[in-house]
Amino acid sequence: MDDNRNQHQLPKRVVVCGGGIVGVSTAYFLAKKGAAVTLIERSSIAGAASGKAGGFLARHMCDGGPLSSLAHASFNLHRSLAEELDGSRSYGYRPLTAVTVSVKETESPSKSPVLPPWVDGGVESGEIIGTTETTAQIHPRLFTRALLTKAVAEYGVRVVIGKVESVAVEGEGVVVKVEKGGDVGGDAVVLALGPWTSKLPELSSRFRVYGKKVHSVVLEPKDDGDVITPHALFATYYPTHGASPIDPEVYPRPTGEVYICGPSVEAEIPDGPDLVFPDRESTQLLKKVAGMISSRLKEGNVRTKTEQACYMPCTDDELPIMGVVPGMKQCYVASGHGCWGILFGPATGAAMAELVLDGHSSIIDLNCFSPARFLRA
Ligand SMILES: Cc1cc2nc3c(=O)[nH]c(=O)nc-3n(C[C@H](O)[C@H](O)[C@H](O)COP(=O)(O)OP(=O)(O)OC[C@H]3O[C@@H](n4cnc5c(N)ncnc54)[C@H](O)[C@@H]3O)c2cc1C
């Protein structure tokens, strides 16, 4: 370790661009390791997918592939962060059971013991795919903001609100140009811009991160929310008239609210998170399916708290991109976490902090996530 430190010029001032879960986790672990960190976010902290996601965490669902160790490390890190940040109280961390269900217009109510009593609609029972040992949930916006609050209060992270326009390597350091905000200099920069990563001119020619638009709704049952037990439902809804099935996901939260999202569609990303709007037809469909699953979620028995949309950051080989940007010394990227960015956020942050400050990551092997793989291809 010490030899390695001597070989690398240690960056001390690090600029992190992007205030989603990936940028905030990276800022947190960098600052905890002693770096002077400036985080730059153009809109609001966790204002994009990191605030509008489901918040479902699974240790085992990536097993057997290159994402397995990232999933295991991050699931465990979420558990220890929940203790450190009092997560069950402050951001709804809790273990839960995950079950699959089929939803059909013609189905009669299921009597399966696998399903909790509040799932009393026209569904066919499926199977348990996660237990309280292997699956958990958080409220992603509350988590991201709680982590940043601690990073600011205890480790001195500085937050700048402004749009990053460009990044340049100058000598041994970097200069980040912020719209109407001047330049922010540092020894290194980490670009965690989610689906906007390829909008930065310096990155667009090197690899592609694109967006898939996903809708979600948050429903508040008018009845006692305690009836809705901690069961995540992975539904497949089969519409009548031959339309393609869709796969909505249903996540009850400890507050009694129920979050439902799906499906995802590749779409052009607007200039910033504040310009992302939901289509009414898509949110209406989610509400309809929720009502088919449970009488407690039927129109009339719920208040619609939120109808929203956001973009998942995706890559061509479905793996995140984490590492040094080829040809740009001291410029790092952490993006493209697809449908698992809330799970992967903490381990990504811890690994990126080690990479930037120590020259390598011990928590996970970053080799298969390196941006250089696109050059090789
Ligand atoms: C509907 C939905 C449900 C999901 N559910 C889950 C789930 O249950 N579990 C799970 O693990 N994952 C889930 N995901 C995936 C997860 O939400 C994402 O992978 C993750 O949030 C990506 O985080 P990020 O920080 O990379 O990007 P983002 O959250 O998009 O953050 C990027 C940030 O960068 C900022 N930015 C962009 N450009 C600039 C610029 N030029 N200057 C300054 N700032 C800039 C943006 O404003 C934004 O705040 C879900 C995704 C969706 C869409």
GROMACS .gro file of C-alpha atoms and ligand atoms in nm:
model
  430
    1MET     CA    1   0.000   0.000   0.000
    2ASP     CA    2   0.272   0.247   0.099
    3ASP     CA    3   0.478   0.167  -0.214
    4ASN     CA    4   0.171   0.229  -0.420
    5ARG     CA    5   0.109   0.562  -0.248
    6ASN     CA    6   0.464   0.671  -0.324
    7GLN     CA    7   0.424   0.592  -0.694
    8HIS     CA    8   0.116   0.808  -0.731
    9GLN     CA    9   0.090   1.176  -0.686
   10LEU     CA   10  -0.193   1.188  -0.432
   11PRO     CA   11  -0.478   1.417  -0.531
   12LYS     CA   12  -0.603   1.610  -0.233
   13ARG     CA   13  -0.861   1.849  -0.381
   14VAL     CA   14  -1.124   1.650  -0.566
   15VAL     CA   15  -1.417   1.790  -0.764
   16VAL     CA   16  -1.718   1.557  -0.795
   17CYS     CA   17  -1.970   1.649  -1.066
   18GLY     CA   18  -2.328   1.524  -1.022
   19GLY     CA   19  -2.540   1.514  -0.707
   20GLY     CA   20  -2.713   1.178  -0.759
   21ILE     CA   21  -2.644   0.874  -0.542
   22VAL     CA   22  -2.322   0.795  -0.729
   23GLY     CA   23  -2.175   1.147  -0.699
   24VAL     CA   24  -2.285   1.190  -0.336
   25SER     CA   25  -2.151   0.846  -0.231
   26THR     CA   26  -1.822   0.923  -0.405
   27ALA     CA   27  -1.798   1.265  -0.235
   28TYR     CA   28  -1.878   1.107   0.102
   29PHE     CA   29  -1.608   0.838   0.085
   30LEU     CA   30  -1.348   1.072  -0.067
   31ALA     CA   31  -1.401   1.326   0.212
   32LYS     CA   32  -1.405   1.054   0.478
   33LYS     CA   33  -1.063   0.945   0.350
   34GLY     CA   34  -0.932   1.299   0.392
   35ALA     CA   35  -0.979   1.469   0.051
   36ALA     CA   36  -1.105   1.828   0.025
   37VAL     CA   37  -1.416   1.771  -0.186
   38THR     CA   38  -1.631   2.009  -0.389
   39LEU     CA   39  -1.955   1.857  -0.524
   40ILE     CA   40  -2.116   2.035  -0.821
   41GLU     CA   41  -2.484   1.969  -0.903
   42ARG     CA   42  -2.677   2.160  -1.168
   43SER     CA   43  -3.027   2.116  -1.026
   44SER     CA   44  -3.104   1.966  -0.683
   45ILE     CA   45  -2.944   1.685  -0.484
   46ALA     CA   46  -3.111   1.355  -0.584
   47GLY     CA   47  -3.342   1.549  -0.816
   48ALA     CA   48  -3.315   1.290  -1.096
   49ALA     CA   49  -3.331   0.906  -1.086
   50SER     CA   50  -3.159   0.894  -0.747
   51GLY     CA   51  -3.460   1.065  -0.593
   52LYS     CA   52  -3.731   0.900  -0.801
   53ALA     CA   53  -3.617   0.536  -0.797
   54GLY     CA   54  -3.778   0.251  -0.606
   55GLY     CA   55  -3.494   0.203  -0.359
   56PHE     CA   56  -3.499  -0.177  -0.376
   57LEU     CA   57  -3.175  -0.351  -0.271
   58ALA     CA   58  -3.088  -0.714  -0.344
   59ARG     CA   59  -2.769  -0.896  -0.250
   60HIS     CA   60  -2.820  -1.197  -0.478
   61MET     CA   61  -2.999  -1.085  -0.794
   62CYS     CA   62  -2.677  -1.017  -0.989
   63ASP     CA   63  -2.511  -1.345  -0.885
   64GLY     CA   64  -2.327  -1.540  -1.153
   65GLY     CA   65  -2.220  -1.233  -1.353
   66PRO     CA   66  -1.964  -0.950  -1.342
   67LEU     CA   67  -2.189  -0.739  -1.114
   68SER     CA   68  -2.205  -0.997  -0.836
   69SER     CA   69  -1.924  -0.869  -0.611
   70LEU     CA   70  -2.039  -0.506  -0.658
   71ALA     CA   71  -2.391  -0.608  -0.548
   72HIS     CA   72  -2.268  -0.802  -0.244
   73ALA     CA   73  -2.027  -0.528  -0.132
   74SER     CA   74  -2.285  -0.255  -0.173
   75PHE     CA   75  -2.568  -0.447  -0.007
   76ASN     CA   76  -2.342  -0.493   0.299
   77LEU     CA   77  -2.233  -0.129   0.288
   78HIS     CA   78  -2.597  -0.016   0.281
   79ARG     CA   79  -2.655  -0.223   0.596
   80SER     CA   80  -2.362  -0.065   0.782
   81LEU     CA   81  -2.450   0.286   0.659
   82ALA     CA   82  -2.804   0.233   0.789
   83GLU     CA   83  -2.655   0.175   1.135
   84GLU     CA   84  -2.419   0.473   1.103
   85LEU     CA   85  -2.691   0.713   0.977
   86ASP     CA   86  -2.987   0.570   1.174
   87GLY     CA   87  -3.129   0.473   0.836
   88SER     CA   88  -3.440   0.291   0.956
   89ARG     CA   89  -3.560   0.617   1.108
   90SER     CA   90  -3.410   0.874   0.870
   91TYR     CA   91  -3.451   0.714   0.527
   92GLY     CA   92  -3.674   0.410   0.565
   93TYR     CA   93  -3.410   0.136   0.551
   94ARG     CA   94  -3.568  -0.202   0.621
   95PRO     CA   95  -3.530  -0.563   0.510
   96LEU     CA   96  -3.829  -0.694   0.311
   97THR     CA   97  -3.960  -0.997   0.120
   98ALA     CA   98  -3.982  -0.995  -0.261
   99VAL     CA   99  -4.248  -1.188  -0.451
  100THR     CA  100  -4.343  -1.224  -0.819
  101VAL     CA  101  -4.708  -1.197  -0.928
  102SER     CA  102  -4.898  -1.216  -1.259
  103VAL     CA  103  -5.178  -0.963  -1.307
  104LYS     CA  104  -5.453  -1.040  -1.559
  105GLU     CA  105  -5.784  -0.867  -1.626
  106THR     CA  106  -5.965  -1.201  -1.601
  107GLU     CA  107  -5.788  -1.346  -1.299
  108SER     CA  108  -5.982  -1.418  -0.980
  109PRO     CA  109  -5.826  -1.332  -0.642
  110SER     CA  110  -5.538  -1.558  -0.540
  111LYS     CA  111  -5.542  -1.751  -0.215
  112SER     CA  112  -5.168  -1.824  -0.221
  113PRO     CA  113  -4.988  -1.826   0.116
  114VAL     CA  114  -4.691  -1.663  -0.061
  115LEU     CA  115  -4.890  -1.339  -0.099
  116PRO     CA  116  -4.961  -1.096   0.186
  117PRO     CA  117  -5.333  -1.039   0.270
  118TRP     CA  118  -5.338  -0.690   0.116
  119VAL     CA  119  -5.273  -0.845  -0.228
  120ASP     CA  120  -5.640  -0.933  -0.274
  121GLY     CA  121  -5.690  -0.849  -0.644
  122GLY     CA  122  -5.694  -1.050  -0.964
  123VAL     CA  123  -5.344  -1.190  -0.946
  124GLU     CA  124  -5.186  -1.527  -0.989
  125SER     CA  125  -4.938  -1.612  -0.719
  126GLY     CA  126  -4.575  -1.638  -0.809
  127GLU     CA  127  -4.275  -1.723  -0.601
  128ILE     CA  128  -4.063  -1.568  -0.330
  129ILE     CA  129  -3.750  -1.426  -0.496
  130GLY     CA  130  -3.601  -1.241  -0.197
  131THR     CA  131  -3.612  -1.279   0.181
  132THR     CA  132  -3.535  -1.038   0.465
  133GLU     CA  133  -3.180  -1.177   0.454
  134THR     CA  134  -3.124  -1.100   0.087
  135THR     CA  135  -3.348  -0.800   0.006
  136ALA     CA  136  -3.405  -0.459   0.165
  137GLN     CA  137  -3.521  -0.109   0.072
  138ILE     CA  138  -3.446   0.257   0.130
  139HIS     CA  139  -3.608   0.585   0.028
  140PRO     CA  140  -3.342   0.684  -0.228
  141ARG     CA  141  -3.383   1.061  -0.209
  142LEU     CA  142  -3.378   1.064   0.172
  143PHE     CA  143  -3.074   0.833   0.172
  144THR     CA  144  -2.877   1.046  -0.075
  145ARG     CA  145  -2.954   1.366   0.114
  146ALA     CA  146  -2.876   1.210   0.455
  147LEU     CA  147  -2.538   1.092   0.324
  148LEU     CA  148  -2.458   1.438   0.186
  149THR     CA  149  -2.567   1.607   0.509
  150LYS     CA  150  -2.316   1.395   0.699
  151ALA     CA  151  -2.047   1.453   0.434
  152VAL     CA  152  -2.093   1.830   0.467
  153ALA     CA  153  -2.124   1.842   0.847
  154GLU     CA  154  -1.851   1.595   0.941
  155TYR     CA  155  -1.611   1.584   0.649
  156GLY     CA  156  -1.639   1.937   0.511
  157VAL     CA  157  -1.774   1.866   0.161
  158ARG     CA  158  -1.853   2.193  -0.020
  159VAL     CA  159  -2.163   2.196  -0.245
  160VAL     CA  160  -2.188   2.422  -0.552
  161ILE     CA  161  -2.513   2.449  -0.750
  162GLY     CA  162  -2.433   2.508  -1.119
  163LYS     CA  163  -2.413   2.332  -1.453
  164VAL     CA  164  -2.075   2.183  -1.541
  165GLU     CA  165  -1.995   2.293  -1.897
  166SER     CA  166  -1.653   2.140  -1.953
  167VAL     CA  167  -1.360   1.969  -1.788
  168ALA     CA  168  -0.997   2.020  -1.884
  169VAL     CA  169  -0.672   1.866  -1.768
  170GLU     CA  170  -0.420   2.142  -1.695
  171GLY     CA  171  -0.071   2.041  -1.588
  172GLU     CA  172  -0.102   1.803  -1.295
  173GLY     CA  173  -0.457   1.917  -1.214
  174VAL     CA  174  -0.804   1.970  -1.360
  175VAL     CA  175  -1.026   2.271  -1.423
  176VAL     CA  176  -1.405   2.238  -1.420
  177LYS     CA  177  -1.593   2.519  -1.593
  178VAL     CA  178  -1.930   2.594  -1.430
  179GLU     CA  179  -2.198   2.795  -1.614
  180LYS     CA  180  -2.217   3.145  -1.462
  181GLY     CA  181  -2.002   3.011  -1.176
  182GLY     CA  182  -1.646   3.044  -1.301
  183ASP     CA  183  -1.382   2.775  -1.272
  184VAL     CA  184  -1.336   2.517  -0.999
  185GLY     CA  185  -0.986   2.375  -0.983
  186GLY     CA  186  -0.870   2.050  -0.829
  187ASP     CA  187  -0.615   1.771  -0.837
  188ALA     CA  188  -0.876   1.529  -0.977
  189VAL     CA  189  -1.236   1.524  -1.096
  190VAL     CA  190  -1.498   1.247  -1.080
  191LEU     CA  191  -1.779   1.276  -1.336
  192ALA     CA  192  -2.100   1.118  -1.203
  193LEU     CA  193  -2.354   1.275  -1.435
  194GLY     CA  194  -2.590   0.976  -1.471
  195PRO     CA  195  -2.769   0.970  -1.809
  196TRP     CA  196  -2.619   1.313  -1.892
  197THR     CA  197  -2.263   1.174  -1.889
  198SER     CA  198  -2.231   1.162  -2.268
  199LYS     CA  199  -2.361   1.518  -2.298
  200LEU     CA  200  -2.023   1.638  -2.173
  201PRO     CA  201  -1.820   1.702  -2.491
  202GLU     CA  202  -1.503   1.553  -2.337
  203LEU     CA  203  -1.676   1.215  -2.287
  204SER     CA  204  -1.916   1.183  -2.581
  205SER     CA  205  -1.650   1.056  -2.824
  206ARG     CA  206  -1.511   0.801  -2.576
  207PHE     CA  207  -1.820   0.599  -2.473
  208ARG     CA  208  -2.198   0.616  -2.474
  209VAL     CA  209  -2.427   0.650  -2.173
  210TYR     CA  210  -2.790   0.676  -2.280
  211GLY     CA  211  -3.120   0.714  -2.095
  212LYS     CA  212  -3.425   0.493  -2.054
  213LYS     CA  213  -3.732   0.685  -1.938
  214VAL     CA  214  -3.933   0.524  -1.658
  215HIS     CA  215  -4.256   0.644  -1.495
  216SER     CA  216  -4.354   0.604  -1.133
  217VAL     CA  217  -4.635   0.697  -0.895
  218VAL     CA  218  -4.653   0.720  -0.517
  219LEU     CA  219  -4.991   0.631  -0.368
  220GLU     CA  220  -5.108   0.699  -0.014
  221PRO     CA  221  -5.378   0.455   0.101
  222LYS     CA  222  -5.657   0.630   0.290
  223ASP     CA  223  -5.684   0.327   0.524
  224ASP     CA  224  -5.436   0.243   0.792
  225GLY     CA  225  -5.104   0.204   0.601
  226ASP     CA  226  -4.980  -0.058   0.853
  227VAL     CA  227  -5.192  -0.320   0.676
  228ILE     CA  228  -4.952  -0.297   0.383
  229THR     CA  229  -4.669  -0.523   0.492
  230PRO     CA  230  -4.305  -0.504   0.370
  231HIS     CA  231  -4.348  -0.711   0.054
  232ALA     CA  232  -4.199  -0.590  -0.276
  233LEU     CA  233  -4.400  -0.719  -0.572
  234PHE     CA  234  -4.243  -0.787  -0.911
  235ALA     CA  235  -4.555  -0.797  -1.126
  236THR     CA  236  -4.615  -0.893  -1.486
  237TYR     CA  237  -4.932  -0.731  -1.618
  238TYR     CA  238  -5.096  -0.893  -1.921
  239PRO     CA  239  -5.329  -0.642  -2.088
  240THR     CA  240  -5.628  -0.770  -2.282
  241HIS     CA  241  -5.645  -0.719  -2.663
  242GLY     CA  242  -5.297  -0.866  -2.719
  243ALA     CA  243  -5.086  -0.565  -2.612
  244SER     CA  244  -4.738  -0.660  -2.481
  245PRO     CA  245  -4.707  -0.741  -2.110
  246ILE     CA  246  -4.535  -0.488  -1.884
  247ASP     CA  247  -4.344  -0.547  -1.559
  248PRO     CA  248  -4.437  -0.293  -1.291
  249GLU     CA  249  -4.260  -0.306  -0.955
  250VAL     CA  250  -4.449  -0.226  -0.633
  251TYR     CA  251  -4.262  -0.112  -0.321
  252PRO     CA  252  -4.460  -0.035  -0.004
  253ARG     CA  253  -4.264   0.206   0.217
  254PRO     CA  254  -4.249   0.219   0.598
  255THR     CA  255  -4.448   0.546   0.588
  256GLY     CA  256  -4.749   0.353   0.451
  257GLU     CA  257  -4.700   0.499   0.101
  258VAL     CA  258  -4.675   0.263  -0.195
  259TYR     CA  259  -4.435   0.334  -0.485
  260ILE     CA  260  -4.501   0.175  -0.827
  261CYS     CA  261  -4.275   0.206  -1.135
  262GLY     CA  262  -4.227   0.072  -1.488
  263PRO     CA  263  -4.176   0.005  -1.777
  264SER     CA  264  -3.855   0.153  -1.927
  265VAL     CA  265  -3.826   0.298  -2.278
  266GLU     CA  266  -3.511   0.433  -2.449
  267ALA     CA  267  -3.567   0.806  -2.507
  268GLU     CA  268  -3.376   1.127  -2.579
  269ILE     CA  269  -3.280   1.301  -2.253
  270PRO     CA  270  -3.393   1.660  -2.200
  271ASP     CA  271  -3.126   1.918  -2.112
  272GLY     CA  272  -3.167   1.871  -1.733
  273PRO     CA  273  -3.374   1.695  -1.463
  274ASP     CA  274  -3.609   1.992  -1.427
  275LEU     CA  275  -3.727   1.934  -1.786
  276VAL     CA  276  -3.833   1.570  -1.732
  277PHE     CA  277  -4.213   1.536  -1.722
  278PRO     CA  278  -4.438   1.229  -1.688
  279ASP     CA  279  -4.692   1.125  -1.955
  280ARG     CA  280  -5.037   1.096  -1.802
  281GLU     CA  281  -5.120   0.779  -1.993
  282SER     CA  282  -4.821   0.598  -1.840
  283THR     CA  283  -4.893   0.701  -1.480
  284GLN     CA  284  -5.264   0.616  -1.525
  285LEU     CA  285  -5.167   0.265  -1.633
  286LEU     CA  286  -4.949   0.218  -1.322
  287LYS     CA  287  -5.239   0.332  -1.102
  288LYS     CA  288  -5.475   0.095  -1.280
  289VAL     CA  289  -5.243  -0.205  -1.226
  290ALA     CA  290  -5.197  -0.107  -0.859
  291GLY     CA  291  -5.576  -0.111  -0.817
  292MET     CA  292  -5.595  -0.454  -0.983
  293ILE     CA  293  -5.338  -0.591  -0.737
  294SER     CA  294  -5.497  -0.458  -0.418
  295SER     CA  295  -5.834  -0.310  -0.326
  296ARG     CA  296  -5.642  -0.081  -0.088
  297LEU     CA  297  -5.468   0.075  -0.390
  298LYS     CA  298  -5.784   0.123  -0.601
  299GLU     CA  299  -5.888   0.470  -0.712
  300GLY     CA  300  -6.105   0.615  -0.434
  301ASN     CA  301  -5.910   0.429  -0.164
  302VAL     CA  302  -5.584   0.616  -0.228
  303ARG     CA  303  -5.454   0.968  -0.265
  304THR     CA  304  -5.202   1.013  -0.548
  305LYS     CA  305  -4.903   1.178  -0.386
  306THR     CA  306  -4.666   1.184  -0.683
  307GLU     CA  307  -4.669   1.118  -1.059
  308GLN     CA  308  -4.319   1.144  -1.205
  309ALA     CA  309  -4.065   1.020  -1.457
  310CYS     CA  310  -3.687   0.993  -1.469
  311TYR     CA  311  -3.406   0.843  -1.678
  312MET     CA  312  -3.202   0.536  -1.598
  313PRO     CA  313  -2.834   0.573  -1.706
  314CYS     CA  314  -2.755   0.280  -1.940
  315THR     CA  315  -2.449   0.158  -2.132
  316ASP     CA  316  -2.409  -0.053  -2.446
  317ASP     CA  317  -2.280  -0.360  -2.257
  318GLU     CA  318  -2.512  -0.310  -1.955
  319LEU     CA  319  -2.219  -0.265  -1.714
  320PRO     CA  320  -2.139   0.056  -1.525
  321ILE     CA  321  -1.843   0.266  -1.637
  322MET     CA  322  -1.602   0.333  -1.350
  323GLY     CA  323  -1.240   0.439  -1.380
  324VAL     CA  324  -0.997   0.683  -1.534
  325VAL     CA  325  -1.111   0.847  -1.858
  326PRO     CA  326  -0.869   0.729  -2.129
  327GLY     CA  327  -0.631   1.006  -2.229
  328MET     CA  328  -0.742   1.237  -1.947
  329LYS     CA  329  -0.513   1.204  -1.648
  330GLN     CA  330  -0.681   1.268  -1.312
  331CYS     CA  331  -1.026   1.264  -1.475
  332TYR     CA  332  -1.249   0.979  -1.359
  333VAL     CA  333  -1.601   0.867  -1.450
  334ALA     CA  334  -1.865   0.674  -1.251
  335SER     CA  335  -2.186   0.627  -1.444
  336GLY     CA  336  -2.416   0.388  -1.632
  337HIS     CA  337  -2.549   0.196  -1.330
  338GLY     CA  338  -2.875   0.106  -1.509
  339CYS     CA  339  -3.152  -0.039  -1.294
  340TRP     CA  340  -2.924  -0.106  -0.992
  341GLY     CA  341  -2.772   0.236  -0.919
  342ILE     CA  342  -2.934   0.269  -0.576
  343LEU     CA  343  -2.794  -0.068  -0.473
  344PHE     CA  344  -2.452  -0.002  -0.630
  345GLY     CA  345  -2.416   0.362  -0.511
  346PRO     CA  346  -2.226   0.313  -0.182
  347ALA     CA  347  -1.973   0.053  -0.307
  348THR     CA  348  -1.919   0.263  -0.621
  349GLY     CA  349  -1.843   0.565  -0.402
  350ALA     CA  350  -1.608   0.370  -0.177
  351ALA     CA  351  -1.427   0.213  -0.475
  352MET     CA  352  -1.393   0.543  -0.661
  353ALA     CA  353  -1.255   0.712  -0.348
  354GLU     CA  354  -0.989   0.441  -0.319
  355LEU     CA  355  -0.907   0.460  -0.688
  356VAL     CA  356  -0.865   0.839  -0.684
  357LEU     CA  357  -0.672   0.859  -0.356
  358ASP     CA  358  -0.480   0.528  -0.343
  359GLY     CA  359  -0.450   0.441  -0.712
  360HIS     CA  360  -0.650   0.117  -0.685
  361SER     CA  361  -0.971  -0.015  -0.529
  362SER     CA  362  -0.970  -0.293  -0.271
  363ILE     CA  363  -1.346  -0.310  -0.208
  364ILE     CA  364  -1.424  -0.433  -0.563
  365ASP     CA  365  -1.223  -0.515  -0.873
  366LEU     CA  366  -1.286  -0.223  -1.109
  367ASN     CA  367  -1.109  -0.376  -1.411
  368CYS     CA  368  -1.419  -0.498  -1.594
  369PHE     CA  369  -1.588  -0.157  -1.545
  370SER     CA  370  -1.299   0.046  -1.689
  371PRO     CA  371  -1.390   0.300  -1.961
  372ALA     CA  372  -1.088   0.166  -2.150
  373ARG     CA  373  -1.293  -0.142  -2.250
  374PHE     CA  374  -1.466   0.069  -2.516
  375LEU     CA  375  -1.127   0.158  -2.669
  376ARG     CA  376  -1.033  -0.211  -2.676
  377ALA     CA  377  -1.369  -0.291  -2.842
  378LIG     C1  378  -3.797   0.444  -1.210
  378LIG     C2  379  -3.665   0.392  -1.164
  378LIG     C3  380  -3.662   0.304  -1.057
  378LIG     C4  381  -3.539   0.254  -1.010
  378LIG     N1  382  -3.539   0.171  -0.903
  378LIG     C5  383  -3.420   0.125  -0.855
  378LIG     C6  384  -3.417   0.041  -0.742
  378LIG     O1  385  -3.521   0.008  -0.685
  378LIG     N2  386  -3.296  -0.007  -0.699
  378LIG     C7  387  -3.179   0.028  -0.760
  378LIG     O2  388  -3.074  -0.017  -0.718
  378LIG     N3  389  -3.179   0.114  -0.866
  378LIG     C8  390  -3.296   0.162  -0.915
  378LIG     N4  391  -3.298   0.244  -1.024
  378LIG     C9  392  -3.170   0.286  -1.086
  378LIG    C10  393  -3.109   0.408  -1.015
  378LIG     O3  394  -3.210   0.500  -0.985
  378LIG    C11  395  -3.003   0.475  -1.101
  378LIG     O4  396  -2.913   0.380  -1.152
  378LIG    C12  397  -2.924   0.575  -1.015
  378LIG     O5  398  -3.012   0.665  -0.951
  378LIG    C13  399  -2.824   0.653  -1.099
  378LIG     O6  400  -2.761   0.743  -1.014
  378LIG     P1  401  -2.659   0.849  -1.072
  378LIG     O7  402  -2.608   0.927  -0.956
  378LIG     O8  403  -2.562   0.782  -1.161
  378LIG     O9  404  -2.747   0.941  -1.170
  378LIG     P2  405  -2.860   1.051  -1.141
  378LIG    O10  406  -2.945   1.016  -1.026
  378LIG    O11  407  -2.925   1.074  -1.272
  378LIG    O12  408  -2.777   1.177  -1.099
  378LIG    C14  409  -2.698   1.249  -1.192
  378LIG    C15  410  -2.692   1.392  -1.143
  378LIG    O13  411  -2.601   1.464  -1.225
  378LIG    C16  412  -2.654   1.593  -1.243
  378LIG     N5  413  -2.596   1.652  -1.365
  378LIG    C17  414  -2.612   1.608  -1.491
  378LIG     N6  415  -2.545   1.688  -1.577
  378LIG    C18  416  -2.485   1.784  -1.501
  378LIG    C19  417  -2.399   1.893  -1.531
  378LIG     N7  418  -2.362   1.922  -1.658
  378LIG     N8  419  -2.356   1.970  -1.428
  378LIG    C20  420  -2.391   1.941  -1.299
  378LIG     N9  421  -2.472   1.839  -1.266
  378LIG    C21  422  -2.518   1.760  -1.365
  378LIG    C22  423  -2.803   1.572  -1.256
  378LIG    O14  424  -2.874   1.691  -1.231
  378LIG    C23  425  -2.828   1.462  -1.153
  378LIG    O15  426  -2.863   1.514  -1.027
  378LIG    C24  427  -3.418   0.294  -1.074
  378LIG    C25  428  -3.422   0.381  -1.182
  378LIG    C26  429  -3.544   0.429  -1.228
  378LIG    C27  430  -3.544   0.524  -1.343
   0.00000   0.00000   0.00000
